[in-house]
PDB file of C-alpha atoms in Angstrom:
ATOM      1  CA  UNK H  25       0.000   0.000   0.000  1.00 46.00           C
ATOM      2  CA  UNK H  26       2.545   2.331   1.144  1.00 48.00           C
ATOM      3  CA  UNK H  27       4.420   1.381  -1.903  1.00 52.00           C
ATOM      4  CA  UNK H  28       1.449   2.412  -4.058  1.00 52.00           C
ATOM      5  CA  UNK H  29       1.609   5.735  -2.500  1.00 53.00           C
ATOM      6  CA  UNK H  30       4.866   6.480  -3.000  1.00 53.00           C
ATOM      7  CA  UNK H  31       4.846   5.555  -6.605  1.00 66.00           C
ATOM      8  CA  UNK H  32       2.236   7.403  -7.334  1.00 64.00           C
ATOM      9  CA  UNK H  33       3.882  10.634  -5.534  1.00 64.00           C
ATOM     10  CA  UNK H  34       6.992  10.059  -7.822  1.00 66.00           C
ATOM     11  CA  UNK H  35       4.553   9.900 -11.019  1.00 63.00           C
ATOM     12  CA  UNK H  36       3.159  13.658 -10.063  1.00 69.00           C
ATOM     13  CA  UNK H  37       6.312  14.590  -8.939  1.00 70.00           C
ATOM     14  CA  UNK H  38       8.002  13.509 -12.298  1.00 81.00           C
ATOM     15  CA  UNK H  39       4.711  15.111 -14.376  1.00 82.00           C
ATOM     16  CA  UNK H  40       4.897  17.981 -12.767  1.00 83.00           C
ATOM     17  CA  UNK H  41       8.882  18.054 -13.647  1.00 89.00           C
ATOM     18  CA  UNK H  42       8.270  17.246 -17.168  1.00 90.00           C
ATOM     19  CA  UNK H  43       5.262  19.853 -17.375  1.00 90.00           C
ATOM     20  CA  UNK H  44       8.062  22.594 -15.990  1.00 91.00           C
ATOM     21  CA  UNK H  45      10.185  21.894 -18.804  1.00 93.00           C
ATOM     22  CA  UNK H  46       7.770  22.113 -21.347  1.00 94.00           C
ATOM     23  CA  UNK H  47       6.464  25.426 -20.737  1.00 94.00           C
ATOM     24  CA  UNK H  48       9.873  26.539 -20.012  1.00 95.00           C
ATOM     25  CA  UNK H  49      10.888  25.592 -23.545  1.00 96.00           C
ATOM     26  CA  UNK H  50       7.802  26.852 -24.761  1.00 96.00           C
ATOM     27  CA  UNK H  51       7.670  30.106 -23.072  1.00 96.00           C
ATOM     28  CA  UNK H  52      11.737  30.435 -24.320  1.00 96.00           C
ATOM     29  CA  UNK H  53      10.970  29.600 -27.719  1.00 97.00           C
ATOM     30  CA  UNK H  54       8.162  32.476 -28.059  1.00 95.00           C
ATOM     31  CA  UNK H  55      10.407  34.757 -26.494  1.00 95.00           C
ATOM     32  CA  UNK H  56      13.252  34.189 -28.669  1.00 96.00           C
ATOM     33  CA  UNK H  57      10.680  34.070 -32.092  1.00 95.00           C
ATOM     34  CA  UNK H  58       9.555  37.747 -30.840  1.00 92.00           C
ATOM     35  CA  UNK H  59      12.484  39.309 -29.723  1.00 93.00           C
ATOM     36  CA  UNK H  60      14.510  38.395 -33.315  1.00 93.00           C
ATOM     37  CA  UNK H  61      11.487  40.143 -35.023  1.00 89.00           C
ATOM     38  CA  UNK H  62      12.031  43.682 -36.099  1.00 88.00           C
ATOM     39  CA  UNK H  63      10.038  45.830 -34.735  1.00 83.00           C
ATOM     40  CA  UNK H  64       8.299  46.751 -37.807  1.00 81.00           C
ATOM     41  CA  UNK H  65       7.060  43.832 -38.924  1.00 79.00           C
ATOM     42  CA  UNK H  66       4.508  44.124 -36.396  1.00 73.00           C
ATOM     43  CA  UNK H  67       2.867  46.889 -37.861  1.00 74.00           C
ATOM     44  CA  UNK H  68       2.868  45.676 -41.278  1.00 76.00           C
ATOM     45  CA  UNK H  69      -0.637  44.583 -43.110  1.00 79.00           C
ATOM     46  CA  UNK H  70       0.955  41.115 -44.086  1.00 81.00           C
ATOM     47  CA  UNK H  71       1.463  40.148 -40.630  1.00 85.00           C
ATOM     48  CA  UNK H  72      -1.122  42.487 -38.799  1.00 86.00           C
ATOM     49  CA  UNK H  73      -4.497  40.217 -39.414  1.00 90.00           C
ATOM     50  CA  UNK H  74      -2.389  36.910 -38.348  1.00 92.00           C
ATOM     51  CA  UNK H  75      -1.300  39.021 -35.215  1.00 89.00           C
ATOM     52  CA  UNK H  76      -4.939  40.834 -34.139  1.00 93.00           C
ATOM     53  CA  UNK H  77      -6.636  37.103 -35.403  1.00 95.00           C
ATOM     54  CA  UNK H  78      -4.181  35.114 -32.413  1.00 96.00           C
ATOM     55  CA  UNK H  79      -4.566  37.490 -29.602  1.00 95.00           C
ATOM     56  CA  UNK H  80      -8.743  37.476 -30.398  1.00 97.00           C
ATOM     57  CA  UNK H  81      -8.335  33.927 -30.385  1.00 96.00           C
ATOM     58  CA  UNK H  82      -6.550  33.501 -27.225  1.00 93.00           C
ATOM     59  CA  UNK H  83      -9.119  35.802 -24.963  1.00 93.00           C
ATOM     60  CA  UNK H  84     -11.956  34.075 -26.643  1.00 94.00           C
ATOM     61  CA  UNK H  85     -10.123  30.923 -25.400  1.00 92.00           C
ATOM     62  CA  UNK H  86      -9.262  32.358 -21.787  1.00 90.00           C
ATOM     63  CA  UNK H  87     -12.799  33.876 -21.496  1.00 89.00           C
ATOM     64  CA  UNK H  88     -14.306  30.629 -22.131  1.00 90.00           C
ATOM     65  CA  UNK H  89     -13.225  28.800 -19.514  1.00 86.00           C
ATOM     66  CA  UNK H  90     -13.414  29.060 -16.158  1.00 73.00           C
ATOM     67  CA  UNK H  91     -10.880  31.052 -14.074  1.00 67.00           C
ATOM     68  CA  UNK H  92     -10.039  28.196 -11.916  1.00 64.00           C
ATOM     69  CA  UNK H  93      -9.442  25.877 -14.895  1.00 71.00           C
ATOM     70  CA  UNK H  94      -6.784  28.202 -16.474  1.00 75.00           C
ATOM     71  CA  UNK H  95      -3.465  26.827 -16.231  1.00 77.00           C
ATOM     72  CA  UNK H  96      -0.283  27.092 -18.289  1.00 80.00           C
ATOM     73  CA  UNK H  97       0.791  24.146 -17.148  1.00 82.00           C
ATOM     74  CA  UNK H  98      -0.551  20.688 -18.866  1.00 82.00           C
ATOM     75  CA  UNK H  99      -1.534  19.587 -15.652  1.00 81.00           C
ATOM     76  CA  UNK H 100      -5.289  20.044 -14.499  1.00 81.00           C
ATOM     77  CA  UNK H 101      -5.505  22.069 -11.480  1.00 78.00           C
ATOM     78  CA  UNK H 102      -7.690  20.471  -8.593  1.00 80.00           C
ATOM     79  CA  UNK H 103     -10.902  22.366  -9.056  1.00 79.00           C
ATOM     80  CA  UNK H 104     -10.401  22.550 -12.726  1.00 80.00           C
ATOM     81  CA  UNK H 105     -13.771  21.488 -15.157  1.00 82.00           C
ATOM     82  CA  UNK H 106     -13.382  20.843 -18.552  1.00 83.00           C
ATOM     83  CA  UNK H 107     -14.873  23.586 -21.270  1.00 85.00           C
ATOM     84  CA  UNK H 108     -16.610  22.600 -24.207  1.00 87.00           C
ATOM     85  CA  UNK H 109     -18.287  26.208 -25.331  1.00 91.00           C
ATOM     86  CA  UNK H 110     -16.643  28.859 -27.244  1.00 93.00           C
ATOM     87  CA  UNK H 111     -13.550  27.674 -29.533  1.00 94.00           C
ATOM     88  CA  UNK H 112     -13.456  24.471 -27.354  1.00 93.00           C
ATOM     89  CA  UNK H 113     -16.634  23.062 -29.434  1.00 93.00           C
ATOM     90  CA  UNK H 114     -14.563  22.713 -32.802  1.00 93.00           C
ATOM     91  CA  UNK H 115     -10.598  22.433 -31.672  1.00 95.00           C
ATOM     92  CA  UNK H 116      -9.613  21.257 -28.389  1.00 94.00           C
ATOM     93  CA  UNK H 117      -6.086  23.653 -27.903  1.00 94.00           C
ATOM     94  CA  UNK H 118      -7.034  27.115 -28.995  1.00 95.00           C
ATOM     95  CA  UNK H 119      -4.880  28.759 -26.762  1.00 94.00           C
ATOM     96  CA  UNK H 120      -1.640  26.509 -28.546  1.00 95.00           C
ATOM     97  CA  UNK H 121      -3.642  26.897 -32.081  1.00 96.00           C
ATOM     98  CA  UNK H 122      -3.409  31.482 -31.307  1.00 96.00           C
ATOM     99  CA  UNK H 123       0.610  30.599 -30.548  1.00 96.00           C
ATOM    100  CA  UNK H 124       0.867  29.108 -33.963  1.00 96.00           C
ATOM    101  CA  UNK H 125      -1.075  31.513 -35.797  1.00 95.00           C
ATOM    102  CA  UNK H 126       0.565  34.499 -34.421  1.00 94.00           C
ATOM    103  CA  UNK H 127       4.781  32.564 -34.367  1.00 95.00           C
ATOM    104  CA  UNK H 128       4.405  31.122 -38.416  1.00 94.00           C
ATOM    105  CA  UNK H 129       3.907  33.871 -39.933  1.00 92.00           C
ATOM    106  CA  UNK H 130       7.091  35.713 -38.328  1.00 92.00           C
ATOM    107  CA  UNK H 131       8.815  33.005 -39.135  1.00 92.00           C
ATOM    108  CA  UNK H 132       7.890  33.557 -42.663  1.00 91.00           C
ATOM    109  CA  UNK H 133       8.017  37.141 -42.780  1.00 88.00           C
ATOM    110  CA  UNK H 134      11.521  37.235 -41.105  1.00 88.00           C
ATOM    111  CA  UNK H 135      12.695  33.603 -41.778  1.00 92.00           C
ATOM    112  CA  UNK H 136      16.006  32.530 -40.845  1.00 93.00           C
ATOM    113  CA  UNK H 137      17.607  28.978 -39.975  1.00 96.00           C
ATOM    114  CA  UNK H 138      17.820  29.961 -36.415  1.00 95.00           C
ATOM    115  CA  UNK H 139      14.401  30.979 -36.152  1.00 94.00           C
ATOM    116  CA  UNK H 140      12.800  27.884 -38.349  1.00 97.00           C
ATOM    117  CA  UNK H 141      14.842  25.870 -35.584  1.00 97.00           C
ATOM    118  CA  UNK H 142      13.001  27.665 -32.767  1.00 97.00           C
ATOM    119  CA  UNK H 143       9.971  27.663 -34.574  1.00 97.00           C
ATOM    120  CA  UNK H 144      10.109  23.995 -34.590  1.00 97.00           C
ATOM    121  CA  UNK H 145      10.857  23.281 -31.141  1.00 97.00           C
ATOM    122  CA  UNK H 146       8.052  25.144 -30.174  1.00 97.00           C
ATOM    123  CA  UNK H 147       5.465  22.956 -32.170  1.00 97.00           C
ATOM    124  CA  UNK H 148       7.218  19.998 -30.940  1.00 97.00           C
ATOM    125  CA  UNK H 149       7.085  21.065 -27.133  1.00 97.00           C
ATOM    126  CA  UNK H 150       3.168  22.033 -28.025  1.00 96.00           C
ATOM    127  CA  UNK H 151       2.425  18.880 -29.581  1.00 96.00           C
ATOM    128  CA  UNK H 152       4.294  16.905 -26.127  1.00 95.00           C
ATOM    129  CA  UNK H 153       1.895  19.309 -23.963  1.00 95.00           C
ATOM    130  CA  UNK H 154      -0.479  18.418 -25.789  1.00 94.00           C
ATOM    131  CA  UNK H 155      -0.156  14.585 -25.366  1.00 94.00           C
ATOM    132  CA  UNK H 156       0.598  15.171 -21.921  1.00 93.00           C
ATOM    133  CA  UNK H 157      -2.668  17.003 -21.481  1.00 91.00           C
ATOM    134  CA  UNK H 158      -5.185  14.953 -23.265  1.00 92.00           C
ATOM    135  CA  UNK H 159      -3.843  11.981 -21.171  1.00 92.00           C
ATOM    136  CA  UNK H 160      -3.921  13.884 -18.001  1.00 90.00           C
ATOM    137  CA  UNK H 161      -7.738  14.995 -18.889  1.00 90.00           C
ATOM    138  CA  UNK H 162      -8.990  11.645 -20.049  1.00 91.00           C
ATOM    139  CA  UNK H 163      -7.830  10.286 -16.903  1.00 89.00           C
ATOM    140  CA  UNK H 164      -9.503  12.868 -14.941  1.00 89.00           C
ATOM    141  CA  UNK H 165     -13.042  13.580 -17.032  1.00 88.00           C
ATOM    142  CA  UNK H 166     -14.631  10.442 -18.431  1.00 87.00           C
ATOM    143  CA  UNK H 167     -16.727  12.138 -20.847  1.00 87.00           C
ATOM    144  CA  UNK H 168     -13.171  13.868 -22.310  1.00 88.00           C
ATOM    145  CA  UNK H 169     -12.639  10.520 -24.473  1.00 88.00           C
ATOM    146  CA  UNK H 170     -16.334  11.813 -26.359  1.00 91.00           C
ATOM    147  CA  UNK H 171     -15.158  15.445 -26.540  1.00 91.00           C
ATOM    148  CA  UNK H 172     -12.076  14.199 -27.949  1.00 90.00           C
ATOM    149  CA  UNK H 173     -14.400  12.275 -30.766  1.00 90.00           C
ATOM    150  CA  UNK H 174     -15.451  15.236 -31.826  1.00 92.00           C
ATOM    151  CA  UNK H 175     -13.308  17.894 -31.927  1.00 92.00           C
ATOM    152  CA  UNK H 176      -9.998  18.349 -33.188  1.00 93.00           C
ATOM    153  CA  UNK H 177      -6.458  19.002 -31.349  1.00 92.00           C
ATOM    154  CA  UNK H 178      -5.263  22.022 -33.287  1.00 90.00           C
ATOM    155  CA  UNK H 179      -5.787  22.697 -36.440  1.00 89.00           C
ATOM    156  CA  UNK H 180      -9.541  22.149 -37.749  1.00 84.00           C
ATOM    157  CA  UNK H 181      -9.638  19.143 -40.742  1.00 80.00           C
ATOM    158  CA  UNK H 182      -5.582  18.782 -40.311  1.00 85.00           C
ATOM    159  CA  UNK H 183      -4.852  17.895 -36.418  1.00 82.00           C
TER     160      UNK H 183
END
């Protein structure tokens, strides 16, 4: 029994770890995709509807859900409930899905090596949150595994 315990302390001790590093990378990656970006860029009308379409994304994401079920960590917090309303009823990761939208098309307007390198780290540390995540929730939420059915991960009719 006390074995049990313990192993299942280590497993939340190692997720939460693991979790850490993601967002770390994550949260790195963005900063160094925005910080090589001239400043201009920003302001330009190639980039300007990917930019204003990602942050209207992301709040219509935030506002959906509850505030205690925010969390930039892949892990659930304890009084977390999933959301199904808002951009949650067609992709499952909007919040990851207003990253992409708003980091490719820098990446495109400004591309360099370095920057494609970053750019692909970052969707590889989303897509591991994302596994993480989904595991975490099915786990958690029964009915996840029918929400899941239905919707997609991140990109509507591709992922």
């Amino acid at each position: 029994m006390l074995r049990g315990i313990k192993t299942r302390k280590t497993v939340r001790k190692r997720t939460s770890e693991y979790s850490a590093v993601l967002v770390l990378v994550q949260v790195s990656a963005i900063g160094v995709i925005i910080m090589t970006t001239p400043f201009n860029i920003y302001k330009t009308y190639t980039f300007l509807p990917f930019g204003i379409f990602s942050v209207v994304l992301l709040l219509w994401a935030v506002f959906s859900m509850k505030t205690t079920t925010w969390n930039i960590m892949p892990t659930p917090r304890k009084k977390a409930e999933p959301t199904f309303k808002g951009p949650y009823k067609t992709v499952r990761h909007p919040m990851y899905l207003s990253i992409l939208i708003f980091t490719v098309p820098l990446l495109i307007h400004h591309y360099s090596n370095l920057r494609l390198m970053v750019t692909l780290v970052l969707i590889t540390v989303l897509v591991f949150k994302i596994e993480l995540e989904e595991q975490l929730l099915k786990e958690r939420f029964p009915g996840y595994h029918n929400y899941s059915d239905r919707t997609f991960r991140l990109i509507p009719y591709i992922f």
